[in-house]
Tab-separated table of C-alpha atoms in Angstrom:
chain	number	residue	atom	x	y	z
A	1	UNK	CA	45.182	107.306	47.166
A	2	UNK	CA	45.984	105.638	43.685
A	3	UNK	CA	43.497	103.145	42.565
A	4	UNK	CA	46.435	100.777	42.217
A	5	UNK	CA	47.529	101.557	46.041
A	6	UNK	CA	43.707	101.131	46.793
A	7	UNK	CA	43.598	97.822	45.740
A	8	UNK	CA	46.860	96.682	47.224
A	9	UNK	CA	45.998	97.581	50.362
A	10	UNK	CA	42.619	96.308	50.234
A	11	UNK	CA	44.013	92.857	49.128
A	12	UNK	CA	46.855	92.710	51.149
A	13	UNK	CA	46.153	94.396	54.093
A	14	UNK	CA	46.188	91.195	56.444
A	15	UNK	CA	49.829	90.660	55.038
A	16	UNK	CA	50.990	94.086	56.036
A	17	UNK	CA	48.913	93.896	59.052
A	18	UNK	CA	50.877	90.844	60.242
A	19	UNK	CA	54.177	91.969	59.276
A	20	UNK	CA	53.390	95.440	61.819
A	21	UNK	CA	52.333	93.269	64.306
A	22	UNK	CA	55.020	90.652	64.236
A	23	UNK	CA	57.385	93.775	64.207
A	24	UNK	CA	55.428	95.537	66.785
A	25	UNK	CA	55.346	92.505	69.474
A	26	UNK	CA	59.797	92.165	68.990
A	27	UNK	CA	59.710	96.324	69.909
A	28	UNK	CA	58.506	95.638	72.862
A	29	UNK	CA	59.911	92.374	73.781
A	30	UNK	CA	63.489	94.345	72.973
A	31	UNK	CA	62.197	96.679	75.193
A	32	UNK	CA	61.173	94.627	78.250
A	33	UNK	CA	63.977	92.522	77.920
A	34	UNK	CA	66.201	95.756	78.645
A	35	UNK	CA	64.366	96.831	80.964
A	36	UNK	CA	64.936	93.465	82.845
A	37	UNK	CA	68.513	93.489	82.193
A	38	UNK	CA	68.704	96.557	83.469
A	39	UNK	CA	66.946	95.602	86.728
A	40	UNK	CA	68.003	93.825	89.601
A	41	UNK	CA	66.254	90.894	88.896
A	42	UNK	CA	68.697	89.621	86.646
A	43	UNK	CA	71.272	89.199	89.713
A	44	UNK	CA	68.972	86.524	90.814
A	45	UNK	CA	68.954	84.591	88.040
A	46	UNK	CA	72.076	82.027	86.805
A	47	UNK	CA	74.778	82.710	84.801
A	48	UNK	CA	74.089	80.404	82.267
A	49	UNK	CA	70.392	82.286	81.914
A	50	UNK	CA	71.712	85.728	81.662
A	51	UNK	CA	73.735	84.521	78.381
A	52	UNK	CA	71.012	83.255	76.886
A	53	UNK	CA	69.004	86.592	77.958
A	54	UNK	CA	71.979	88.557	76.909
A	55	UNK	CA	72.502	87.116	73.556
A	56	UNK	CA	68.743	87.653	72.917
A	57	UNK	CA	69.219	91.643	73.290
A	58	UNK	CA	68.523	92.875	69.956
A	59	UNK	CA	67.773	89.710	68.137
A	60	UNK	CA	63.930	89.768	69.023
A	61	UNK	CA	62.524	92.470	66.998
A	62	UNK	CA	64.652	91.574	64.408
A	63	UNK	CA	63.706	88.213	64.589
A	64	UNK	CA	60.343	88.632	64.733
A	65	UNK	CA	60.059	91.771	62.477
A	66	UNK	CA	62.229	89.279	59.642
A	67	UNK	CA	59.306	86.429	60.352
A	68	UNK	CA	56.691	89.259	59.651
A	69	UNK	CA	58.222	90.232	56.268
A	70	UNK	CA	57.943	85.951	55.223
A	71	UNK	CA	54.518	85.944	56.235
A	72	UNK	CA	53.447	89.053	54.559
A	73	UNK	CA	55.150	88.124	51.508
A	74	UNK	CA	53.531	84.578	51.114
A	75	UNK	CA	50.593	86.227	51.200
A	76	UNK	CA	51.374	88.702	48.445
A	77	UNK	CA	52.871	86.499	46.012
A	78	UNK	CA	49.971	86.899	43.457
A	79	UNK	CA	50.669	90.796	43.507
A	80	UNK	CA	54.575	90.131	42.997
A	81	UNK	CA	53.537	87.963	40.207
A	82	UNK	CA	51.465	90.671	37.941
A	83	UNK	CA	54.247	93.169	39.638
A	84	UNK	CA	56.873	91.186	37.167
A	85	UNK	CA	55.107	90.695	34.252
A	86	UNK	CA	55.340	94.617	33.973
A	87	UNK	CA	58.572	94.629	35.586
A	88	UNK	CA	60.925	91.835	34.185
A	89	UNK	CA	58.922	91.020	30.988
A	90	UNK	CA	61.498	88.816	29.629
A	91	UNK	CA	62.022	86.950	33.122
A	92	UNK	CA	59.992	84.441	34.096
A	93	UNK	CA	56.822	84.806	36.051
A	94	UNK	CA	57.995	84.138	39.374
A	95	UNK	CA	61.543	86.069	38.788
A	96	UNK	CA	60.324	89.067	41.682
A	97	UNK	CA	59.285	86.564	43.899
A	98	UNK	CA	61.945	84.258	43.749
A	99	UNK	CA	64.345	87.218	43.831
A	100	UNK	CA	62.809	88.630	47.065
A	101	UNK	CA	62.475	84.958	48.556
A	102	UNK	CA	66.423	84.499	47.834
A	103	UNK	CA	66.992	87.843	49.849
A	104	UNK	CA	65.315	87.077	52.834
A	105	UNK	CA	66.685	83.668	52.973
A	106	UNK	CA	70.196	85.791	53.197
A	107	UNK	CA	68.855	87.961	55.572
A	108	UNK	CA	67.926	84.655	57.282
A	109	UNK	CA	71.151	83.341	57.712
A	110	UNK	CA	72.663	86.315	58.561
A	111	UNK	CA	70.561	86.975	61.290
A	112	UNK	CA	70.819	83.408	62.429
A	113	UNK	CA	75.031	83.430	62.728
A	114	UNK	CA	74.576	86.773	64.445
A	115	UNK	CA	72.654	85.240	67.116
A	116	UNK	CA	75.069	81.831	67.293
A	117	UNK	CA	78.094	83.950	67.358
A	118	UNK	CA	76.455	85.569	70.428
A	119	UNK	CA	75.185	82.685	72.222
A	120	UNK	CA	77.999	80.582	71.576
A	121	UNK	CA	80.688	82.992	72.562
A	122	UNK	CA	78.626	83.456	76.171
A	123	UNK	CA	78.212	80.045	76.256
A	124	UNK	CA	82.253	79.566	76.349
A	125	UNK	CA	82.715	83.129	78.694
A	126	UNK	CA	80.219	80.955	81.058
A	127	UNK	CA	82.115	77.715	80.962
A	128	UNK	CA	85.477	79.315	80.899
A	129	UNK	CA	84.319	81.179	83.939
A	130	UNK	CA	83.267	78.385	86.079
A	131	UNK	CA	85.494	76.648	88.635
A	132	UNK	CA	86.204	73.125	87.083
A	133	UNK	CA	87.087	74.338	83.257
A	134	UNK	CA	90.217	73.737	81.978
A	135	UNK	CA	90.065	76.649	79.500
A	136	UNK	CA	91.446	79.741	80.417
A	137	UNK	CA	88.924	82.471	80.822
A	138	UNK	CA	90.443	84.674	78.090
A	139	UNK	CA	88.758	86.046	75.315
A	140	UNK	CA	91.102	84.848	72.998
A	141	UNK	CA	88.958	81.556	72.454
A	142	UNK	CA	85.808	83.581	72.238
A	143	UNK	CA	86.899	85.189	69.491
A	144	UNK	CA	88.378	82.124	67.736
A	145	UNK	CA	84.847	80.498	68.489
A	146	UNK	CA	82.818	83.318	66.965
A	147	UNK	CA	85.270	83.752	64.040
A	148	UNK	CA	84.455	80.361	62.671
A	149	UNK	CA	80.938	80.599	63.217
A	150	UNK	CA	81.387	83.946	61.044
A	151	UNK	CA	82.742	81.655	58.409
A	152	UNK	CA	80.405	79.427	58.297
A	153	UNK	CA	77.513	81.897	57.890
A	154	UNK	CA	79.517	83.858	55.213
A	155	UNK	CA	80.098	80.877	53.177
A	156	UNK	CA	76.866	79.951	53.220
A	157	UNK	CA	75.196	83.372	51.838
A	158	UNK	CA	78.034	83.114	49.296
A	159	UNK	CA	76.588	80.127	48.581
A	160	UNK	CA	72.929	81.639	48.436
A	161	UNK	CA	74.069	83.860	46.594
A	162	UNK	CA	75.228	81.852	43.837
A	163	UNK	CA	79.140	82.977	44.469
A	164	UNK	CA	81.164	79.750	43.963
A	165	UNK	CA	83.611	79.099	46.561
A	166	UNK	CA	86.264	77.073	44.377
A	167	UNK	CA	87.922	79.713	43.311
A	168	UNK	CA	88.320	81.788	45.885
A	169	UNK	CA	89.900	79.389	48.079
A	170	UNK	CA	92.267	78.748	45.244
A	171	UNK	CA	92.795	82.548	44.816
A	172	UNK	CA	93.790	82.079	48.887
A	173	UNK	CA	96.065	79.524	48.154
A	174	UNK	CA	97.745	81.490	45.695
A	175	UNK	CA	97.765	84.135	47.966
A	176	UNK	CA	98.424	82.863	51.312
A	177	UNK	CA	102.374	82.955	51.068
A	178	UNK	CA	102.228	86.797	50.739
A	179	UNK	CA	99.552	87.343	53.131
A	180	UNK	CA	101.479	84.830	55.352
A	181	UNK	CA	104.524	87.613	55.111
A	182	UNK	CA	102.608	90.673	55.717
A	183	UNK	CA	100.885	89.143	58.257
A	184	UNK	CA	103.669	87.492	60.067
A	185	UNK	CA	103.757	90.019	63.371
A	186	UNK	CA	100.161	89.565	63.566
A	187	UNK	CA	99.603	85.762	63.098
A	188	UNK	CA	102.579	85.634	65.647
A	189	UNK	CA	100.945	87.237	68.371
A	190	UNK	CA	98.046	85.069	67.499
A	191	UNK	CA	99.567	81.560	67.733
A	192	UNK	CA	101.676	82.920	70.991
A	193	UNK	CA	98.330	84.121	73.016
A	194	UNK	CA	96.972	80.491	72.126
A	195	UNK	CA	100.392	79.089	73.337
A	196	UNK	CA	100.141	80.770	76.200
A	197	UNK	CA	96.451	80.419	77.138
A	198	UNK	CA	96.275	76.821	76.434
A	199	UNK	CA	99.366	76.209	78.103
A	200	UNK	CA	97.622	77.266	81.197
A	201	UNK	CA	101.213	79.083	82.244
A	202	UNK	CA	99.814	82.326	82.501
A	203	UNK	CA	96.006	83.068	82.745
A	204	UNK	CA	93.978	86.300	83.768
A	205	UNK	CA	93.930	86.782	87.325
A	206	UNK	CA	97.438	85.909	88.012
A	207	UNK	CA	99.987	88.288	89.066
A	208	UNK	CA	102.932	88.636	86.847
A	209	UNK	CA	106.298	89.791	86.838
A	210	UNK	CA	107.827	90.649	83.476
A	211	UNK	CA	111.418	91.033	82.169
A	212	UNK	CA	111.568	94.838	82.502
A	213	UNK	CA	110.560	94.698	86.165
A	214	UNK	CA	106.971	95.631	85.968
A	215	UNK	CA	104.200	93.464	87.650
A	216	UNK	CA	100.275	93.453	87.951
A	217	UNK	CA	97.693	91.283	87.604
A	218	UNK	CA	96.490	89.714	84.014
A	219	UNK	CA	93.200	90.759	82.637
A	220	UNK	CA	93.052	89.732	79.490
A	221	UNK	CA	94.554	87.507	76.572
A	222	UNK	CA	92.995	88.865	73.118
A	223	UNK	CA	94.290	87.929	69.408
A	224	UNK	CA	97.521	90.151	69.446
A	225	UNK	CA	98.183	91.510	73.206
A	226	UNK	CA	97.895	90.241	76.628
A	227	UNK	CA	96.803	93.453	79.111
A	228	UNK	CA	97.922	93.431	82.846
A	229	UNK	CA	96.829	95.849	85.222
A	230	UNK	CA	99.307	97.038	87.562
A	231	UNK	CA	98.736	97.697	91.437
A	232	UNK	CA	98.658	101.851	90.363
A	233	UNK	CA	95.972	101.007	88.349
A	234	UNK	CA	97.915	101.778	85.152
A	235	UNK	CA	97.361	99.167	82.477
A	236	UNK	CA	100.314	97.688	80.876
A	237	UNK	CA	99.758	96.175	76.987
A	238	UNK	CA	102.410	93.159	76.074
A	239	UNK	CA	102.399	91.581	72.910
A	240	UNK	CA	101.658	87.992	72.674
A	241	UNK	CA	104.762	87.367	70.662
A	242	UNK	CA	106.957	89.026	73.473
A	243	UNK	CA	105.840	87.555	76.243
A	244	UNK	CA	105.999	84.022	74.889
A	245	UNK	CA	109.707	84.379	74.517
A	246	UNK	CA	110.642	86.560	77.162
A	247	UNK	CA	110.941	84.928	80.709
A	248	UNK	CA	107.534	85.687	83.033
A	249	UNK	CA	107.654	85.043	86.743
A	250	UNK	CA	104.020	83.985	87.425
A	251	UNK	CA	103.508	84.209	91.578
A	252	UNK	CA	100.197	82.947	91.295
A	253	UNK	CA	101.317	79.295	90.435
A	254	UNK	CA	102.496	78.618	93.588
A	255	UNK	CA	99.577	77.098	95.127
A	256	UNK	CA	98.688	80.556	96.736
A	257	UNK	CA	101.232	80.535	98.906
A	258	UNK	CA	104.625	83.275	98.575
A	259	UNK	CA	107.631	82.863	100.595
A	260	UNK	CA	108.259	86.607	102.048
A	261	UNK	CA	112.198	87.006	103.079
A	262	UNK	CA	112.303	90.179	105.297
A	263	UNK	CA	116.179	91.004	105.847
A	264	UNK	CA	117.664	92.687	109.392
A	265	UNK	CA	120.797	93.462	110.780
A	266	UNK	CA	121.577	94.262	114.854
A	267	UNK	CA	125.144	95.717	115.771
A	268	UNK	CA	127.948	92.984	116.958
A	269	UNK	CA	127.895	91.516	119.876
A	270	UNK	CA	124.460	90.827	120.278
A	271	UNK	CA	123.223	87.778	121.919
A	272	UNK	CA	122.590	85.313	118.959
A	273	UNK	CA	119.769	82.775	121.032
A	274	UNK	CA	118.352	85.943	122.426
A	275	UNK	CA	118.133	87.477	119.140
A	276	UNK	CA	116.466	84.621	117.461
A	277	UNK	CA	113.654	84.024	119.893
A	278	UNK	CA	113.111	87.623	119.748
A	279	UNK	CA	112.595	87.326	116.004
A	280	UNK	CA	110.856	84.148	116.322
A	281	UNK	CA	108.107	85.399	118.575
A	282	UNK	CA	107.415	88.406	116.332
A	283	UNK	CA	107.310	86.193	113.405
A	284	UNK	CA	104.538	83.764	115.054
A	285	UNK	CA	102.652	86.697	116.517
A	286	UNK	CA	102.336	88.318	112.918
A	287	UNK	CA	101.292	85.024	111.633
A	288	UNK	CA	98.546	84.311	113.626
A	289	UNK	CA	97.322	87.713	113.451
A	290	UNK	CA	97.686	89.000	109.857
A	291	UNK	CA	95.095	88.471	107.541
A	292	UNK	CA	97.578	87.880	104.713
A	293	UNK	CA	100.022	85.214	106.334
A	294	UNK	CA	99.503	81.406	104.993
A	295	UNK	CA	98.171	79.947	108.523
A	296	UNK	CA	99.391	76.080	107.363
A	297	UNK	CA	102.963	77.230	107.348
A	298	UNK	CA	105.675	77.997	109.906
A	299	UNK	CA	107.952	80.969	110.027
A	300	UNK	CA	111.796	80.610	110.231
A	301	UNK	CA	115.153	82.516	111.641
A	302	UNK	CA	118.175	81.923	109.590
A	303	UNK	CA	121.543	83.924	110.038
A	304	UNK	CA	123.454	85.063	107.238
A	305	UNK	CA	126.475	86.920	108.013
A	306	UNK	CA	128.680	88.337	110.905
A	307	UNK	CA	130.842	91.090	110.145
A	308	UNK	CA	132.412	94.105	111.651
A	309	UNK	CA	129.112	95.844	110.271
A	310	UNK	CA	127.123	93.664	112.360
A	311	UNK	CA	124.960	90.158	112.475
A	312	UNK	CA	122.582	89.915	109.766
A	313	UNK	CA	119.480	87.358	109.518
A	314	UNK	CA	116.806	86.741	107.354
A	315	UNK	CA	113.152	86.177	108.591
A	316	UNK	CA	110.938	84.299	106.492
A	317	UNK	CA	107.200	84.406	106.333
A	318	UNK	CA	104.756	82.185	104.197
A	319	UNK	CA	102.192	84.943	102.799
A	320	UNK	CA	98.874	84.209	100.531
A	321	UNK	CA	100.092	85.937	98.074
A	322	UNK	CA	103.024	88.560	96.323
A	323	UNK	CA	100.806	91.133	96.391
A	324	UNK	CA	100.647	91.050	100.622
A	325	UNK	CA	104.733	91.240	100.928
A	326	UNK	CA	103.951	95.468	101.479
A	327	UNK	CA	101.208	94.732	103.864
A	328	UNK	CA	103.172	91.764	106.172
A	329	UNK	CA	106.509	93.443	105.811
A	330	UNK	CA	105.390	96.537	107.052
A	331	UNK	CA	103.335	94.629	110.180
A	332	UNK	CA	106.311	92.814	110.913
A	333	UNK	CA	109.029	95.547	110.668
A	334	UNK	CA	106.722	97.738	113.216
A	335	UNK	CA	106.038	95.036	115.830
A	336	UNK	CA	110.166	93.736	115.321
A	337	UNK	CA	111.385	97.399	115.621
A	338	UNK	CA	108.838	98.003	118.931
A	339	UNK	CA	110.031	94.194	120.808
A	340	UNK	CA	114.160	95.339	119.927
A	341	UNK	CA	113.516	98.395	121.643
A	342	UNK	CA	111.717	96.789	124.423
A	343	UNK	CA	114.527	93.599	124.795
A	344	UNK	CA	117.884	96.211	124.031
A	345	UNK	CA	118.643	94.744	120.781
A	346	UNK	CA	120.482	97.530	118.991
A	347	UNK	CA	119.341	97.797	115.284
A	348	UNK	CA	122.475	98.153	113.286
A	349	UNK	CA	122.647	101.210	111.106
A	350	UNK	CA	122.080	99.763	107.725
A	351	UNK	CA	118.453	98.216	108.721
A	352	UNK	CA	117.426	101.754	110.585
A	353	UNK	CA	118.375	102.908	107.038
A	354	UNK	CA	116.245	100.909	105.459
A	355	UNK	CA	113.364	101.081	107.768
A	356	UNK	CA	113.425	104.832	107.653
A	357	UNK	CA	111.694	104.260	103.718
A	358	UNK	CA	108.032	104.679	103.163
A	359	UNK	CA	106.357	101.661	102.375
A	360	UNK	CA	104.978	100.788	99.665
């Protein structure tokens, strides 16, 4: 070992010392506090402490490890004063430590919007998420939320670092119309998805219908697409821009109830009164016993046509829910088909047409 290196680390061993152990103690902290995210214990615990514990992944022995590197360097100051003499002979004394000081208050900062951007965003997934917000759960304002904070902490090492912020703002100004035009498509899908998410029309977990026929349920809103998962599974990407000007049917904004209109036809001369109790009987008996019928509300018989064809009639069945017409249509056509046979209603041949399809 140099005699130089000798007398460093004879001098300055309690700074590097604490700057091992500071970085030492966040290692393991990082490492328990996986391990406990990992575990089950976590489940017991509230939402609004798993952010916190969340956002703290990572952050610890960084944190920690940062807070060693300011203690160990107050306490070598001295050194990093005869370092710069040699080093920087026309700087002043305290150029090396001032430099390294300015540093680690960037690293600082950094560090610190990091963890805010974290914390922050969970903070809004957790209110979002609970029963009496009135933001949408999407993760369109996260983003917004954690963008800004982003800012912020950028401007502020600019700052740090001595970068003047006048005139780049004015080069954005100059700027802005052209970026405004080559980012039209994108800032368009922006402003739509917060149109549509603070409109509160559409939100994730309601099911959809769009204007080319295909339905699902909403996942997500993000900056330039809105994703909805259809009941095959496959996922369907929209842009925000489209579906803010196309027209959505949204079945979930119907207080949770769906009106399910289940069409039949029986050959001519079929006894009307006899037919309709017949129908209303299977209609009641499917309410009470299907788990996706809306229990508050009454099913109804309405004719709709007589013609050489035959009598047709609609039942109609409150349901929870769009996604249950397969379900209660297919309970109601069985029990229906089973009680015609049984009373000698004759099914006329464009409903045994019909009913010969699988379900869906």
């Amino acid at each position: 070992m140099s005699p130089a290196l000798s007398t460093f680390t004879t001098r300055y061993g309690v700074a590097i010392l604490y700057f091992a152990s500071f970085l030492l103690v966040g290692i393991l902290l990082d490492q328990a506090l996986g391990a406990f995210l990992r575990s089950t214990l976590l489940r017991r615990t509230g939402r609004l402490f798993s952010a916190v514990v969340r956002s703290l992944r990572g952050i610890i022995s960084l944190s920690l490890g940062l807070i060693g590197v300011w203690i160990a360097f107050g306490r070598t100051k001295a050194f990093l004063k005869e370092v710069s003499k040699d080093l920087y002979a026309k700087e002043p004394a305290g150029y090396l430590s001032g430099l390294i000081s300015h540093w680690l208050t960037v690293l600082t900062i950094l560090l610190i919007t990091i963890f805010l951007a974290r914390l922050i965003g969970r903070f809004i997934s957790y209110y979002t998420a609970s029963d009496g917000s009135r933001i949408p759960a999407s993760s369109i304002f996260t983003n917004l939320v954690k963008v800004v904070i982003y800012i912020i902490g950028v401007a502020l090492i600019l700052s740090q670092l001595g970068v003047s912020l006048t005139p780049i703002i004015t080069t954005l100004g100059i700027g802005g119309v052209a970026i405004g035009l080559a980012l039209q498509p994108t800032l368009g899908n922006l402003f739509a998805g917060i149109q549509i998410v603070s409109s509160h029309q559409i939100e994730p977990g309601d099911f959809v219908r769009l204007a080319s026929g295909d339905e699902g349920t909403v996942e997500d809103v993000t900056w330039s697409n809105t994703t909805i998962r259809k009941i095959t599974s496959e996922l369907i990407v929209v842009p925000n821009s489209v579906l803010g000007q196309e027209p959505v049917i949204n079945f979930s904004r119907n207080n949770h109830q769906h009106t399910l209109v289940v069409p039949g036809m029986v050959v001519v001369g079929t006894d009307v009164l006899r037919l309709e109790r017949v129908v209303r009987e299977v209609a009641n008996e499917i309410m009470a016993s299907s788990h996706y019928t809306y229990k508050g509300a009454t099913p109804a018989f309405r004719l709709t046509a007589t013609t050489a064809g035959g009598i047709s009639f609609n039942t109609i069945l409150p349901i929870i829910s769009y996604r249950s017409e397969p379900v209660v249509r297919s309970e109601f056509l069985e029990l229906l088909v089973e009680r015609f046979a049984a009373e000698h209603i004759e099914l006329a041949r464009p409903l045994l047409a019909a009913t010969s399809t699988p379900a869906q």
